[in-house]
CSV table of C-alpha atoms in Angstrom, one decimal:
chain,number,residue,atom,x,y,z
A,48,UNK,CA,-22.8,10.0,-21.8
A,49,UNK,CA,-19.5,10.5,-19.7
A,50,UNK,CA,-19.9,12.1,-17.0
A,51,UNK,CA,-18.1,15.7,-16.9
A,52,UNK,CA,-16.8,16.0,-13.7
A,53,UNK,CA,-13.5,14.4,-11.7
A,54,UNK,CA,-14.5,11.9,-9.6
A,55,UNK,CA,-14.2,12.3,-6.3
A,56,UNK,CA,-13.9,10.0,-2.4
A,57,UNK,CA,-17.5,10.8,-2.6
A,58,UNK,CA,-19.1,9.3,-5.2
A,59,UNK,CA,-17.9,6.3,-4.2
A,60,UNK,CA,-15.4,4.2,-0.4
A,61,UNK,CA,-12.3,3.1,-2.0
A,62,UNK,CA,-12.9,0.0,0.0
A,63,UNK,CA,-16.4,-1.1,-0.6
A,64,UNK,CA,-17.7,-2.1,3.1
A,65,UNK,CA,-20.6,-1.3,4.8
A,66,UNK,CA,-21.3,-2.3,8.0
A,67,UNK,CA,-23.8,-4.0,7.2
A,68,UNK,CA,-22.6,-6.4,5.6
A,69,UNK,CA,-20.5,-7.3,9.3
A,70,UNK,CA,-24.7,-7.3,10.6
A,71,UNK,CA,-25.6,-9.5,8.7
A,72,UNK,CA,-23.6,-12.1,10.1
A,73,UNK,CA,-25.3,-11.3,13.4
A,74,UNK,CA,-28.8,-11.9,11.4
A,75,UNK,CA,-27.3,-15.1,9.8
A,76,UNK,CA,-25.9,-15.6,13.6
A,77,UNK,CA,-29.0,-15.3,14.9
A,78,UNK,CA,-31.0,-17.4,13.0
A,79,UNK,CA,-28.9,-20.6,13.1
A,80,UNK,CA,-29.3,-20.5,16.6
A,81,UNK,CA,-25.0,-19.8,17.5
A,82,UNK,CA,-25.6,-15.8,18.8
A,83,UNK,CA,-28.6,-16.0,22.0
A,84,UNK,CA,-31.7,-12.4,21.6
A,85,UNK,CA,-29.9,-11.3,25.0
A,86,UNK,CA,-26.0,-12.2,22.8
A,87,UNK,CA,-27.3,-9.8,19.7
A,88,UNK,CA,-28.2,-6.9,22.6
A,89,UNK,CA,-25.2,-7.0,23.8
A,90,UNK,CA,-22.5,-7.3,21.2
A,91,UNK,CA,-25.2,-4.1,19.1
A,92,UNK,CA,-24.7,-2.1,21.9
A,93,UNK,CA,-21.1,-2.8,22.5
A,94,UNK,CA,-20.3,-2.0,19.0
A,95,UNK,CA,-22.5,1.7,19.3
A,96,UNK,CA,-20.5,2.6,22.3
A,97,UNK,CA,-17.5,1.6,20.2
A,98,UNK,CA,-17.8,3.3,17.3
A,99,UNK,CA,-19.0,6.7,18.9
A,100,UNK,CA,-16.0,6.7,21.6
A,101,UNK,CA,-13.1,5.8,19.8
A,102,UNK,CA,-13.3,6.8,16.7
A,103,UNK,CA,-13.6,3.2,14.8
A,104,UNK,CA,-13.3,3.1,10.4
A,105,UNK,CA,-15.9,1.3,8.6
A,106,UNK,CA,-13.3,-1.8,8.2
A,107,UNK,CA,-12.8,-1.5,12.5
A,108,UNK,CA,-16.5,-2.2,13.2
A,109,UNK,CA,-16.9,-4.6,11.1
A,110,UNK,CA,-14.4,-7.1,12.3
A,111,UNK,CA,-15.1,-6.4,15.8
A,112,UNK,CA,-18.7,-7.7,14.6
A,113,UNK,CA,-17.4,-10.8,13.2
A,114,UNK,CA,-14.5,-11.6,16.3
A,115,UNK,CA,-17.6,-11.0,18.5
A,116,UNK,CA,-19.5,-13.0,17.3
A,117,UNK,CA,-17.0,-16.3,16.3
A,118,UNK,CA,-16.2,-16.1,19.7
A,119,UNK,CA,-19.6,-18.1,20.3
A,120,UNK,CA,-17.4,-21.2,18.5
A,121,UNK,CA,-16.1,-21.7,21.7
A,122,UNK,CA,-18.3,-19.8,24.7
A,123,UNK,CA,-21.4,-20.4,26.2
A,124,UNK,CA,-23.7,-17.1,26.0
A,125,UNK,CA,-21.7,-13.8,26.6
A,126,UNK,CA,-24.0,-13.3,29.9
A,127,UNK,CA,-24.0,-16.1,32.2
A,128,UNK,CA,-20.4,-17.0,31.2
A,129,UNK,CA,-18.1,-17.5,34.0
A,130,UNK,CA,-14.1,-17.0,35.1
A,131,UNK,CA,-13.5,-20.3,33.9
A,132,UNK,CA,-16.0,-21.1,31.0
A,133,UNK,CA,-13.4,-18.0,29.7
A,134,UNK,CA,-10.1,-20.3,30.2
A,135,UNK,CA,-11.8,-22.8,28.6
A,136,UNK,CA,-13.1,-21.3,25.3
A,137,UNK,CA,-9.7,-19.7,24.8
A,138,UNK,CA,-7.7,-23.1,25.1
A,139,UNK,CA,-10.7,-23.9,21.9
A,140,UNK,CA,-9.8,-21.3,20.4
A,141,UNK,CA,-5.8,-22.4,20.6
A,142,UNK,CA,-7.0,-26.3,19.6
A,143,UNK,CA,-9.0,-24.9,16.7
A,144,UNK,CA,-9.5,-23.8,14.0
A,145,UNK,CA,-10.9,-21.0,11.3
A,146,UNK,CA,-13.5,-21.7,9.1
A,147,UNK,CA,-10.4,-22.5,6.3
A,148,UNK,CA,-10.5,-26.4,8.9
A,149,UNK,CA,-7.1,-24.8,9.5
A,150,UNK,CA,-5.2,-23.9,12.8
A,151,UNK,CA,-5.2,-20.2,13.8
A,152,UNK,CA,-2.9,-18.0,13.0
A,153,UNK,CA,-1.0,-16.4,16.0
A,154,UNK,CA,-2.4,-13.1,15.1
A,155,UNK,CA,-5.7,-14.0,15.0
A,156,UNK,CA,-6.0,-15.9,18.3
A,157,UNK,CA,-3.8,-13.1,19.4
A,158,UNK,CA,-6.5,-9.4,17.9
A,159,UNK,CA,-9.9,-12.9,19.9
A,160,UNK,CA,-7.8,-12.5,23.2
A,161,UNK,CA,-7.6,-8.7,23.1
A,162,UNK,CA,-10.9,-8.2,22.4
A,163,UNK,CA,-12.6,-10.6,24.3
A,164,UNK,CA,-11.1,-8.8,27.6
A,165,UNK,CA,-12.4,-5.0,26.8
A,166,UNK,CA,-15.4,-7.3,25.5
A,167,UNK,CA,-16.1,-8.7,29.0
A,168,UNK,CA,-14.7,-5.5,30.9
A,169,UNK,CA,-17.0,-3.8,29.0
A,170,UNK,CA,-19.4,-6.1,30.2
A,171,UNK,CA,-18.4,-5.6,33.8
A,172,UNK,CA,-18.3,-1.9,33.7
A,173,UNK,CA,-21.8,-2.2,33.4
A,174,UNK,CA,-23.2,-4.4,35.9
A,175,UNK,CA,-23.5,-7.4,33.4
A,176,UNK,CA,-21.6,-9.6,33.8
A,177,UNK,CA,-19.9,-11.4,36.9
A,178,UNK,CA,-16.7,-12.4,35.7
A,179,UNK,CA,-13.6,-11.1,38.3
A,180,UNK,CA,-12.0,-8.1,36.8
A,181,UNK,CA,-8.4,-8.3,38.2
A,182,UNK,CA,-9.3,-12.2,36.6
A,183,UNK,CA,-9.8,-11.4,32.6
A,184,UNK,CA,-7.2,-8.0,33.4
A,185,UNK,CA,-4.5,-11.1,34.0
A,186,UNK,CA,-5.6,-12.8,30.5
A,187,UNK,CA,-2.5,-13.1,28.0
A,188,UNK,CA,-2.4,-13.1,24.8
A,189,UNK,CA,0.0,-14.5,22.6
A,190,UNK,CA,2.9,-10.8,21.5
A,191,UNK,CA,1.5,-9.8,17.9
A,192,UNK,CA,3.2,-11.7,15.5
A,193,UNK,CA,5.5,-8.7,12.7
A,194,UNK,CA,7.8,-11.0,11.3
A,195,UNK,CA,5.1,-12.6,8.4
A,196,UNK,CA,7.8,-11.4,5.5
A,197,UNK,CA,10.9,-13.2,4.9
A,198,UNK,CA,13.3,-10.8,3.0
A,199,UNK,CA,12.9,-13.5,-0.3
A,200,UNK,CA,9.1,-12.4,-0.9
A,201,UNK,CA,9.4,-8.2,-1.0
A,202,UNK,CA,10.0,-6.8,-4.8
A,203,UNK,CA,13.2,-5.9,-5.2
A,204,UNK,CA,13.8,-2.7,-7.5
A,205,UNK,CA,14.8,-4.6,-10.9
A,206,UNK,CA,11.3,-6.4,-10.0
A,207,UNK,CA,9.9,-2.3,-9.7
A,208,UNK,CA,11.2,-1.8,-12.5
A,209,UNK,CA,9.6,-4.5,-14.6
A,210,UNK,CA,6.4,-4.1,-13.7
A,211,UNK,CA,6.8,0.5,-14.7
A,212,UNK,CA,7.4,-1.5,-18.0
A,213,UNK,CA,4.7,-3.7,-18.2
A,214,UNK,CA,2.4,-1.1,-17.8
A,215,UNK,CA,0.6,-0.2,-20.7
A,216,UNK,CA,-0.1,3.4,-20.2
A,217,UNK,CA,0.5,6.6,-17.6
A,218,UNK,CA,-1.7,6.3,-15.5
A,219,UNK,CA,-1.0,2.6,-14.4
A,220,UNK,CA,3.4,3.3,-14.9
A,221,UNK,CA,2.0,6.6,-11.9
A,222,UNK,CA,0.6,3.6,-9.9
A,223,UNK,CA,3.7,1.5,-9.9
A,224,UNK,CA,5.4,3.8,-9.3
A,225,UNK,CA,3.9,6.0,-6.8
A,226,UNK,CA,2.5,3.1,-4.2
A,227,UNK,CA,6.2,2.3,-4.6
A,228,UNK,CA,8.1,5.2,-3.7
A,229,UNK,CA,4.5,7.1,-1.1
A,230,UNK,CA,5.5,4.0,0.6
A,231,UNK,CA,1.2,4.5,1.9
A,232,UNK,CA,-1.4,2.0,2.3
A,233,UNK,CA,-3.6,1.5,-0.9
A,234,UNK,CA,-6.1,3.1,0.6
A,235,UNK,CA,-4.8,6.1,0.8
A,236,UNK,CA,-3.0,6.2,-3.2
A,237,UNK,CA,-7.0,5.0,-3.3
A,238,UNK,CA,-8.5,7.7,-1.6
A,239,UNK,CA,-5.9,10.6,-3.0
A,240,UNK,CA,-7.1,14.1,-5.0
A,241,UNK,CA,-4.8,16.5,-6.4
A,242,UNK,CA,-5.3,18.9,-3.9
A,243,UNK,CA,-3.0,16.5,-1.7
A,244,UNK,CA,-0.4,16.5,-4.2
A,245,UNK,CA,2.1,19.4,-5.4
A,246,UNK,CA,4.6,19.6,-7.6
A,247,UNK,CA,7.5,21.5,-7.3
A,248,UNK,CA,10.9,22.1,-8.0
A,249,UNK,CA,12.6,18.9,-6.9
A,250,UNK,CA,10.0,15.6,-7.4
A,251,UNK,CA,6.6,16.4,-5.5
A,252,UNK,CA,4.6,16.4,-2.3
A,253,UNK,CA,1.3,14.2,-1.0
A,254,UNK,CA,0.0,14.9,2.0
A,255,UNK,CA,-1.3,12.1,2.9
A,256,UNK,CA,-3.5,11.5,6.1
A,257,UNK,CA,-3.4,8.5,7.1
A,258,UNK,CA,-7.1,6.8,8.4
A,259,UNK,CA,-5.0,4.2,11.2
A,260,UNK,CA,-3.0,6.2,13.4
A,261,UNK,CA,-4.9,9.4,12.3
A,262,UNK,CA,-2.4,12.4,11.1
A,263,UNK,CA,-1.0,14.0,8.2
A,264,UNK,CA,2.1,12.5,6.5
A,265,UNK,CA,4.4,14.8,4.4
A,266,UNK,CA,5.9,12.2,1.3
A,267,UNK,CA,8.4,13.6,-1.1
A,268,UNK,CA,8.3,11.6,-5.1
A,269,UNK,CA,11.4,12.3,-7.2
A,270,UNK,CA,11.9,8.6,-9.7
A,271,UNK,CA,7.5,9.1,-9.6
A,272,UNK,CA,7.3,12.5,-11.1
A,273,UNK,CA,7.8,11.8,-14.2
A,274,UNK,CA,5.5,8.9,-14.3
A,275,UNK,CA,2.8,10.6,-12.1
A,276,UNK,CA,3.4,14.4,-14.0
A,277,UNK,CA,2.4,12.0,-17.7
A,278,UNK,CA,-0.2,10.5,-15.6
A,279,UNK,CA,-2.4,14.5,-14.7
A,280,UNK,CA,-0.5,15.4,-18.5
A,281,UNK,CA,-3.5,12.2,-19.3
A,282,UNK,CA,-6.1,12.9,-16.8
A,283,UNK,CA,-9.4,13.0,-18.6
A,284,UNK,CA,-10.4,16.1,-16.2
A,285,UNK,CA,-9.0,18.9,-14.5
A,286,UNK,CA,-6.7,17.3,-12.3
A,287,UNK,CA,-7.1,20.0,-9.5
A,288,UNK,CA,-9.0,20.4,-5.5
A,289,UNK,CA,-11.5,17.2,-4.8
A,290,UNK,CA,-10.3,14.7,-8.1
A,291,UNK,CA,-9.4,11.4,-7.2
A,292,UNK,CA,-5.8,11.1,-8.5
A,293,UNK,CA,-6.2,7.6,-9.8
A,294,UNK,CA,-9.4,6.2,-11.2
A,295,UNK,CA,-11.0,2.8,-13.1
A,296,UNK,CA,-11.0,3.6,-17.4
A,297,UNK,CA,-15.0,4.2,-17.2
A,298,UNK,CA,-14.2,7.0,-15.3
A,299,UNK,CA,-14.7,5.8,-11.8
A,300,UNK,CA,-13.3,5.6,-8.4
A,301,UNK,CA,-10.6,3.0,-7.6
A,302,UNK,CA,-11.6,-0.4,-5.5
A,303,UNK,CA,-9.4,-2.5,-3.8
A,304,UNK,CA,-10.2,-4.9,-6.3
A,305,UNK,CA,-10.0,-2.4,-9.4
A,306,UNK,CA,-5.9,-2.4,-7.8
A,307,UNK,CA,-5.2,-4.9,-6.8
A,308,UNK,CA,-6.1,-6.6,-10.6
A,309,UNK,CA,-4.3,-3.9,-12.9
A,310,UNK,CA,-0.7,-5.3,-10.3
A,311,UNK,CA,-2.2,-8.9,-10.3
A,312,UNK,CA,-2.5,-8.9,-14.6
A,313,UNK,CA,1.0,-6.7,-14.3
A,314,UNK,CA,2.9,-8.8,-11.9
A,315,UNK,CA,2.0,-11.5,-14.8
A,316,UNK,CA,3.2,-9.7,-18.3
A,317,UNK,CA,6.3,-8.8,-16.0
A,318,UNK,CA,6.9,-12.4,-14.7
A,319,UNK,CA,7.1,-12.2,-11.5
A,320,UNK,CA,6.6,-15.3,-9.5
A,321,UNK,CA,5.7,-13.9,-6.7
A,322,UNK,CA,2.4,-13.1,-5.2
A,323,UNK,CA,2.2,-9.1,-6.0
A,324,UNK,CA,-0.3,-7.3,-3.5
A,325,UNK,CA,-1.4,-4.1,-2.3
A,326,UNK,CA,0.4,-4.1,0.7
A,327,UNK,CA,3.9,-5.4,-0.9
A,328,UNK,CA,5.4,-2.0,-1.9
A,329,UNK,CA,4.5,-0.3,1.7
A,330,UNK,CA,7.1,-3.3,2.6
A,331,UNK,CA,9.1,-3.4,0.1
A,332,UNK,CA,10.2,0.0,0.5
A,333,UNK,CA,10.2,0.7,3.6
A,334,UNK,CA,12.5,-2.4,3.1
A,335,UNK,CA,14.9,-1.1,1.1
A,336,UNK,CA,15.4,2.4,2.8
A,337,UNK,CA,15.8,0.6,6.5
A,338,UNK,CA,18.7,-0.7,3.6
A,339,UNK,CA,20.1,2.3,2.0
A,340,UNK,CA,20.8,3.9,5.3
A,341,UNK,CA,18.3,6.2,5.7
A,342,UNK,CA,17.9,8.5,8.9
A,343,UNK,CA,15.4,5.6,11.7
A,344,UNK,CA,13.9,8.8,12.4
A,345,UNK,CA,13.1,10.3,8.7
A,346,UNK,CA,11.6,7.3,7.9
A,347,UNK,CA,9.3,6.7,10.8
A,348,UNK,CA,7.9,10.2,10.1
A,349,UNK,CA,7.0,9.4,6.4
A,350,UNK,CA,5.9,5.8,6.3
A,351,UNK,CA,3.9,6.3,10.4
A,352,UNK,CA,4.3,10.1,11.0
A,353,UNK,CA,5.4,9.3,14.3
A,354,UNK,CA,8.1,8.6,15.7
A,355,UNK,CA,6.9,6.7,19.1
A,356,UNK,CA,6.0,4.0,16.8
A,357,UNK,CA,6.7,0.9,17.3
A,358,UNK,CA,6.4,-0.9,13.5
A,359,UNK,CA,9.2,0.2,12.3
A,360,UNK,CA,10.8,-2.5,14.4
A,361,UNK,CA,8.6,-5.3,11.4
A,362,UNK,CA,11.2,-4.4,9.0
A,363,UNK,CA,13.9,-3.7,10.5
A,364,UNK,CA,14.5,-7.5,11.1
A,365,UNK,CA,14.4,-7.9,7.0
A,366,UNK,CA,17.9,-7.0,6.8
A,367,UNK,CA,20.6,-8.2,8.8
A,368,UNK,CA,22.9,-4.9,7.5
A,369,UNK,CA,23.7,-3.8,11.3
A,370,UNK,CA,24.3,-6.8,12.6
A,371,UNK,CA,26.8,-7.9,10.2
A,372,UNK,CA,28.6,-5.2,9.7
A,373,UNK,CA,28.6,-4.5,13.9
A,374,UNK,CA,29.6,-8.2,14.8
A,375,UNK,CA,32.7,-9.2,11.6
A,376,UNK,CA,33.8,-5.1,12.6
A,377,UNK,CA,33.8,-7.2,16.0
A,378,UNK,CA,36.2,-9.1,14.6
A,379,UNK,CA,38.4,-7.0,12.9
A,380,UNK,CA,36.5,-7.9,9.2
A,381,UNK,CA,36.0,-4.4,7.2
A,382,UNK,CA,33.1,-5.4,4.5
A,383,UNK,CA,33.7,-3.6,1.5
A,384,UNK,CA,29.9,-1.2,0.9
A,385,UNK,CA,27.5,-3.2,-2.0
A,386,UNK,CA,27.1,-1.3,-5.2
A,387,UNK,CA,23.5,1.0,-4.8
A,388,UNK,CA,20.4,-0.4,-7.3
A,389,UNK,CA,20.5,1.8,-9.6
A,390,UNK,CA,17.7,1.4,-12.2
A,391,UNK,CA,14.7,2.6,-10.1
A,392,UNK,CA,17.6,6.5,-9.8
A,393,UNK,CA,15.8,8.8,-12.0
A,394,UNK,CA,17.5,10.1,-14.7
A,395,UNK,CA,18.6,13.6,-15.3
A,396,UNK,CA,19.5,14.6,-18.6
A,397,UNK,CA,23.0,15.8,-19.1
A,398,UNK,CA,22.5,19.0,-21.0
A,399,UNK,CA,19.4,20.3,-20.2
A,400,UNK,CA,18.9,18.1,-16.4
A,401,UNK,CA,15.5,17.5,-16.6
A,402,UNK,CA,14.5,15.1,-14.8
A,403,UNK,CA,13.8,12.4,-16.3
A,404,UNK,CA,11.8,8.6,-15.3
A,405,UNK,CA,14.1,5.6,-14.7
A,406,UNK,CA,12.8,3.5,-17.5
A,407,UNK,CA,13.6,6.3,-19.7
A,408,UNK,CA,15.8,6.1,-22.5
A,409,UNK,CA,15.7,9.8,-23.5
A,410,UNK,CA,15.3,13.1,-22.5
A,411,UNK,CA,11.6,14.0,-22.6
A,412,UNK,CA,12.8,17.4,-22.6
A,413,UNK,CA,15.9,18.1,-26.0
A,414,UNK,CA,15.2,14.5,-26.3
A,415,UNK,CA,19.6,13.3,-25.4
A,416,UNK,CA,20.4,9.7,-25.8
A,417,UNK,CA,20.6,8.3,-21.7
A,418,UNK,CA,21.5,5.1,-22.1
A,419,UNK,CA,24.4,3.9,-24.0
A,420,UNK,CA,22.7,2.0,-24.9
A,421,UNK,CA,20.8,4.7,-26.8
A,422,UNK,CA,23.9,6.8,-27.3
A,423,UNK,CA,24.8,3.6,-29.2
A,424,UNK,CA,22.0,3.8,-31.3
A,425,UNK,CA,21.9,6.9,-32.2
A,426,UNK,CA,25.8,6.8,-33.4
A,427,UNK,CA,25.1,3.8,-35.7
A,428,UNK,CA,22.1,5.8,-36.7
A,429,UNK,CA,24.9,9.2,-37.1
A,430,UNK,CA,27.3,7.0,-37.8
A,431,UNK,CA,24.9,6.2,-41.4
A,432,UNK,CA,23.9,9.2,-42.9
A,433,UNK,CA,28.4,9.6,-43.3
A,434,UNK,CA,28.6,7.6,-44.7
A,435,UNK,CA,25.4,7.7,-46.8
A,436,UNK,CA,24.9,11.2,-47.4
A,437,UNK,CA,22.2,10.8,-50.0
A,438,UNK,CA,19.6,9.0,-47.0
A,439,UNK,CA,20.3,12.4,-44.7
A,440,UNK,CA,19.2,13.9,-48.6
A,441,UNK,CA,16.4,12.2,-49.1
A,442,UNK,CA,15.6,13.1,-45.0
A,443,UNK,CA,15.5,17.0,-45.9
A,444,UNK,CA,13.4,16.7,-49.5
A,445,UNK,CA,10.2,14.6,-47.5
A,446,UNK,CA,10.5,16.6,-44.8
A,447,UNK,CA,10.7,20.1,-47.1
A,448,UNK,CA,7.7,18.1,-49.2
A,449,UNK,CA,5.4,18.1,-46.4
A,450,UNK,CA,5.3,20.8,-45.2
A,451,UNK,CA,4.7,22.4,-48.5
A,452,UNK,CA,1.6,19.6,-49.1
A,453,UNK,CA,0.7,21.7,-45.2
A,454,UNK,CA,0.7,25.1,-47.0
A,455,UNK,CA,3.8,25.8,-43.3
A,456,UNK,CA,5.7,27.2,-47.2
């Protein structure tokens, strides 16, 4: 028997990650002799304090555990390492390989070394290690490589449109449209509840709980409104309160694997050759907003809820628009403005002014044609009826007979 109540956040975590999973890596490392009992005790104590004092999420805690356990591949027991041991371990890490036999990427090296410094500062503070504190603080980690995406990796507006058209149901169309236009992280979409969605005269607003930056963001939706509204109408429960917006066909909460499978299948159906991941929608949306000239402060507030974020530069490098304009202008070269890509603009009905989806061919309110192709189709039908009035008479007679059969007249 199916559930009679809508699933909520409490029913299942979106990211199915439990702290016990990472603790198993400690047990496994102990069994294999990669950790000593003392290492495990120190690691558990450090993690417990970090979780209590810094309010870290389970995902973050698990990452810390994995990194510290991995450090023992390159270092001796935590308690007995000297500063020279730390230097040697860092050099071995930089020249080492991951579990797949590939060199560590720059950002992985950064995360390892930053955590090693924090862990040893904690050991020193608690008088467990005698490593000189000044020398630990002086250790430099590689800078984060924020240029991991290239412009050609981004989804184009036309590709977003193709993904929407490839969807076979209102839920999947809403998922693609909202995920893109909101620029939300996939976990934020997976945890989104109907009480956090407000429909108004201009579209809809999401109140997004940013668990990464610990802020609440105001996100305006326009293009995706018709898709989200259609899904709300088809939602199998009352779309209100703490009910999750996106649920599976079995009426259970979405998980990361669920969304990844949906998007992968849609990409295949749409004929996309790019590697489509949930986070690519956020990358693409921010890049498009920058390219379209949206105010930097607006983008920062919408995507990070923070005017001082340094993450903006991660995406700004993906467009050379400002550089080209300034340098060419310096040489007196005027660059013609590029025509705006209208493939994802909502279609306003010229008759009743209803805001329709970018993929709509006819107005959902008055059924007026919205595209040149649709208008041409209607004109052809009108021409046929004018040329062959008997067709129209037959249609009217059939409608009258149908109403008589139903007892309506």
